[in-house]
Tab-separated table of C-alpha atoms in Angstrom:
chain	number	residue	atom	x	y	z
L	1	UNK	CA	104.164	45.466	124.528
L	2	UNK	CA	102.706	48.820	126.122
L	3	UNK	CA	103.072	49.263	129.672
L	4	UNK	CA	98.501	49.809	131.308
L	5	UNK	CA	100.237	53.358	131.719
L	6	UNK	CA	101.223	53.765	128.141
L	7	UNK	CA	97.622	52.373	126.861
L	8	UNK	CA	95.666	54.265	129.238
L	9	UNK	CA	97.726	58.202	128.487
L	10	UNK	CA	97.501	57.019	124.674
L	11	UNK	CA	93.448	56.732	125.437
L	12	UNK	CA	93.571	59.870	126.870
L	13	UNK	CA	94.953	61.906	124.262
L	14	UNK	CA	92.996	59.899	121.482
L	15	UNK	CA	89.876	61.442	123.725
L	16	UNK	CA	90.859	64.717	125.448
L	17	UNK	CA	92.937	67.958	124.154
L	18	UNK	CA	95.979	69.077	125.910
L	19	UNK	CA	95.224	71.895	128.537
L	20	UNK	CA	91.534	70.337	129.380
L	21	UNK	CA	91.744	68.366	132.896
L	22	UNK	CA	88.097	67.512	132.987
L	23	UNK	CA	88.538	66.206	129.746
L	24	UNK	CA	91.527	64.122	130.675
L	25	UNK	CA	89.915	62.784	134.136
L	26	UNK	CA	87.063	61.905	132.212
L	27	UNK	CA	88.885	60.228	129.774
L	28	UNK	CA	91.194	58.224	132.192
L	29	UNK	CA	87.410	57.632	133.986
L	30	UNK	CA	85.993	56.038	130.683
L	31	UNK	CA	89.375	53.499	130.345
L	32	UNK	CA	89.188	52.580	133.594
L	33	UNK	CA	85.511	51.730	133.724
L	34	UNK	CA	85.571	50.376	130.173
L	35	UNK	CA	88.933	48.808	129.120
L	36	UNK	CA	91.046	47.968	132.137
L	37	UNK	CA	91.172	48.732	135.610
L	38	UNK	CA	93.216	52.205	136.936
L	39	UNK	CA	94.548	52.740	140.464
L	40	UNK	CA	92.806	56.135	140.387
L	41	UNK	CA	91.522	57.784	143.268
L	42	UNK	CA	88.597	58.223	140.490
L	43	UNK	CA	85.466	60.365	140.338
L	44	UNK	CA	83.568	59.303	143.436
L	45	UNK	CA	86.650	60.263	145.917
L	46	UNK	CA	88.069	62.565	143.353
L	47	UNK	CA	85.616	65.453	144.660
L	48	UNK	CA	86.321	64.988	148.460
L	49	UNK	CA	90.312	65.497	147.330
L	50	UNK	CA	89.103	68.655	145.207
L	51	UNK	CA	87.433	70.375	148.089
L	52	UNK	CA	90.641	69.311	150.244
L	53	UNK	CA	92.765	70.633	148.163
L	54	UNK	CA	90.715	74.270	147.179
L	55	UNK	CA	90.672	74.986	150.990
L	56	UNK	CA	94.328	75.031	151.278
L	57	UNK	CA	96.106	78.610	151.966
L	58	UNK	CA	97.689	80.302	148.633
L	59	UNK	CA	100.868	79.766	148.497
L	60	UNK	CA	100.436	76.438	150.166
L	61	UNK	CA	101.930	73.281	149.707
L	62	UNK	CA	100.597	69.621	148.699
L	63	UNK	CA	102.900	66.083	149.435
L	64	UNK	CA	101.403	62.958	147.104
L	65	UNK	CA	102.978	59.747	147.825
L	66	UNK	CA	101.993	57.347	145.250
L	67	UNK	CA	101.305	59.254	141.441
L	68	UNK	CA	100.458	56.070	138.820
L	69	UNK	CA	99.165	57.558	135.958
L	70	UNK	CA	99.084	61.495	136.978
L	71	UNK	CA	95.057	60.845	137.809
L	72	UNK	CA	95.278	62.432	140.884
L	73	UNK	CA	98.529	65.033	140.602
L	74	UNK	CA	96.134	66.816	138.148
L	75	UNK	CA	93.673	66.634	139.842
L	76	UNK	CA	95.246	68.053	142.734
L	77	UNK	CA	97.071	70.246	140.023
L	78	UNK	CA	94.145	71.868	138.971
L	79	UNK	CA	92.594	72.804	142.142
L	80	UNK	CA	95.508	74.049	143.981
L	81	UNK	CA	95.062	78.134	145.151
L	82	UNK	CA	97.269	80.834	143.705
L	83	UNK	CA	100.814	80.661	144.273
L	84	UNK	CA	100.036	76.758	145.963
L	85	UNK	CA	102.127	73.403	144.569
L	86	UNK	CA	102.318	69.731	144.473
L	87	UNK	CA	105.071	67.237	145.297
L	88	UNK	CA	104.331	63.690	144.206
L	89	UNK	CA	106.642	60.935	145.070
L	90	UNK	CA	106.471	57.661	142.967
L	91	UNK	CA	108.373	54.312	143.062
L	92	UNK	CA	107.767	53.310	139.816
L	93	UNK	CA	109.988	54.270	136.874
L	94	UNK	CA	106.938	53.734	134.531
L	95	UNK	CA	104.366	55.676	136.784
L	96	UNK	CA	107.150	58.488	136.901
L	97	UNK	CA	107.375	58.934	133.320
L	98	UNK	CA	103.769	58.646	132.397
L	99	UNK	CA	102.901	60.598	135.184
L	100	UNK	CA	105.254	63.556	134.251
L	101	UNK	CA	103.433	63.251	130.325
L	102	UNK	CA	100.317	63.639	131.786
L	103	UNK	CA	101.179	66.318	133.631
L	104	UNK	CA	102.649	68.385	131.001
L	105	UNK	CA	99.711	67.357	128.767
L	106	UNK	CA	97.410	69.001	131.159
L	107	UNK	CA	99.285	71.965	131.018
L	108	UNK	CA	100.230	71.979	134.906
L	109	UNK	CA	104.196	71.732	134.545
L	110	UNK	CA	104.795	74.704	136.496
L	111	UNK	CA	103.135	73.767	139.527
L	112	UNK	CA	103.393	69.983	139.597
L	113	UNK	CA	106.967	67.924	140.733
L	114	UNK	CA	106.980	64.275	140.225
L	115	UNK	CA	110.381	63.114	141.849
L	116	UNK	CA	111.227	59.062	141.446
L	117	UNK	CA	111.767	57.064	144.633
L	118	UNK	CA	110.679	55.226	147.408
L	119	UNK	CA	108.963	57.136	150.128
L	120	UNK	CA	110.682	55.772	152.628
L	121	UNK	CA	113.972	56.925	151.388
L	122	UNK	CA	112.587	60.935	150.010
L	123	UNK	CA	110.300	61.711	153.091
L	124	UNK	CA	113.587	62.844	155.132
L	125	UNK	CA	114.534	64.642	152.099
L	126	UNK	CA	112.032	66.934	151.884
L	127	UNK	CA	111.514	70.134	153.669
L	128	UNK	CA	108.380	71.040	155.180
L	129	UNK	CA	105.502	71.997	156.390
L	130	UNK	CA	103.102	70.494	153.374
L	131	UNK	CA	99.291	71.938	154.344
L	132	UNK	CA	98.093	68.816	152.385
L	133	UNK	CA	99.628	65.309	152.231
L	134	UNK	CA	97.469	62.652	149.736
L	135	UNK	CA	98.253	59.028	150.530
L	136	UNK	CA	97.701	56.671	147.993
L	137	UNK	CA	100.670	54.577	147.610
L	138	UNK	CA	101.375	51.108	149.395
L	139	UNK	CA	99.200	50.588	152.049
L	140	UNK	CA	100.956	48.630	154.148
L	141	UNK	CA	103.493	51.900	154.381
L	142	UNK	CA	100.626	54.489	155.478
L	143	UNK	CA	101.676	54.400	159.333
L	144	UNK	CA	104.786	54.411	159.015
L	145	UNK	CA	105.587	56.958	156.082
L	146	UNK	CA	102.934	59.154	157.982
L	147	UNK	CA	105.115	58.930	161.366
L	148	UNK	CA	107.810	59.844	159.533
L	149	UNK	CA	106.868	62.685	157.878
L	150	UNK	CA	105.842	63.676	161.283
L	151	UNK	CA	109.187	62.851	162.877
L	152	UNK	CA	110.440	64.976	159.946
L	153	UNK	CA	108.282	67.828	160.842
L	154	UNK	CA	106.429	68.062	157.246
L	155	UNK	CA	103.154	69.075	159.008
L	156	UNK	CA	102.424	72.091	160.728
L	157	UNK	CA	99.320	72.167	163.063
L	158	UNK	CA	95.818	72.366	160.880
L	159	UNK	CA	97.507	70.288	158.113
L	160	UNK	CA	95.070	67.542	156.609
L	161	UNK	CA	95.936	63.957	155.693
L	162	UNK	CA	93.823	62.292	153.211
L	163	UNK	CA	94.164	58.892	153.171
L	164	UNK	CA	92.810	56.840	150.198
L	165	UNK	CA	91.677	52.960	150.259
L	166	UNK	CA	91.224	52.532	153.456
L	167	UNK	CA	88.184	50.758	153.138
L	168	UNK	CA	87.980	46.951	154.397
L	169	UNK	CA	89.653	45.462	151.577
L	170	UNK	CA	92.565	46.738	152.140
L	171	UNK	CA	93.255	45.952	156.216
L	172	UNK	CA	93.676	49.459	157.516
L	173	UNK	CA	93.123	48.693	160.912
L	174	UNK	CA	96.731	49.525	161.611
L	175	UNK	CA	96.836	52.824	160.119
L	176	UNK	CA	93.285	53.839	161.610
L	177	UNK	CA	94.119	52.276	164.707
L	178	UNK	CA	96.882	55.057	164.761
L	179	UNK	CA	95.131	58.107	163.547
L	180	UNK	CA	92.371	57.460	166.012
L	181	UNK	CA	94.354	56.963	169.319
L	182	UNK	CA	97.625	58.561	168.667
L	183	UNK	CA	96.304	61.768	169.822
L	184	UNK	CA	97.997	63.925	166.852
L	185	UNK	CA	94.915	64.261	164.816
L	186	UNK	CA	91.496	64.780	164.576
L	187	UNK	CA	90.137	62.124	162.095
L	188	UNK	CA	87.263	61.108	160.500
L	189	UNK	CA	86.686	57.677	158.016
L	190	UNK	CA	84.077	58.446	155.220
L	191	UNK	CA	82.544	55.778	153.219
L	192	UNK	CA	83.099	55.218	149.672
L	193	UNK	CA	83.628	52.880	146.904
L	194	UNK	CA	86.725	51.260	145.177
L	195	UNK	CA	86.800	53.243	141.994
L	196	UNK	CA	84.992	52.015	139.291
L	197	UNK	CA	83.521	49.126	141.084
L	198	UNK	CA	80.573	48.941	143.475
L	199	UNK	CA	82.812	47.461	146.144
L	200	UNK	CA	83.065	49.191	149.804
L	201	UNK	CA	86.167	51.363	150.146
L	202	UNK	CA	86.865	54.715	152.033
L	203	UNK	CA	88.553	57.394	152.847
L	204	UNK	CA	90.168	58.876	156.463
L	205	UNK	CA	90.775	62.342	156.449
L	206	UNK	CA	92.694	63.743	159.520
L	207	UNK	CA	93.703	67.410	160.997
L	208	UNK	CA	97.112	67.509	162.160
L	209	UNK	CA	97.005	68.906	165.819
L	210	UNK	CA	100.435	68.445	166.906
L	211	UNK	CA	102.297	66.024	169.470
């Protein structure tokens, strides 16, 4: 039987042409809301990420922990500056490989890395700084991965953190507790909704400014 991941890409290209991210966003948009529910960051949040992600330097570099379906490594993808790319990190042997497909079906191969594993065991192998780091894997891991990419010096000062579902649903009192009082960021929550549903969920987007 198909994996959500297989049925949802297979939707996609049935509705989108290769090369056309709007197109495929939309399309993963319409199964989500229509056929089954996708971990997404989706097209309320999606925007927020966008503008995130446009005001980073050329040449700059984007950390994703937590890819599913590719949703949001093109979207990142396809609004990174000149010269700027994206590492996503994913668990998930399904999620890798239909991640990697949609990548290459949006055409954004050259400037989008999905590497398999746990983020726990890859954040220490990465090199740094990233400008922008996208959380959006398990939840219960936000404080911890984030202290040790900092421990692992993967942010420089004026890098952002954009943390998705951190709405009520999800208890994120932990992680916000830290962002808030920790005194490394500047950090603001902004309201949203789970994607495709009308439920409260939201969004905490914090400036690095250094220990």
């Amino acid at each position: 039987m198909p994996t959500i991941h297989q049925k949802a890409l297979g939707f996609v290209k049935s509705k989108a042409p290769p090369g056309d991210v709007t197109a495929i966003l939309a399309a993963f948009d319409d199964y989500g809301t229509n056929h089954e529910f996708l971990m997404n960051v989706g097209p309320e949040k999606g925007p927020m990420l966008t503008a995130m992600v446009a005001a980073q330097p050329e040449g700059g570099r984007v950390l994703e922990l937590g890819c599913f379906c590719g949703y949001s490594s093109i979207l990142i993808g396809s609004a990174l500056p000149s010269g700027a790319t994206l590492t996503g990190i994913e668990i998930d042997p399904d999620s890798v490989a239909i991640a990697r497909q949609t990548v290459e079906y949006a055409g954004l191969s050259d400037r989008v890395e999905i590497i398999e594993g746990g983020s726990s065991d890859m954040i220490p192998t990465l090199t740094g700084p990233f400008d922008l780091v996208f959380l959006d894997h398990w939840k219960d891991l936000y404080k911890t991965d984030l202290i040790a990419i900092e421990s692992n010096n993967l942010l420089r000062v004026g890098s952002t953190v954009f943390a998705d579902n951190v709405g009520p649903l999800f208890n994120p009192e932990e992680y916000l507790e830290y962002v808030s009082t920790s005194g490394h960021y500047d950090t603001k929550y902004h309201k949203s909704h789970i994607e495709y549903t009308n439920r409260e969920d939201g969004v905490e987007i914090s400036v690095y400014r250094g220990k």
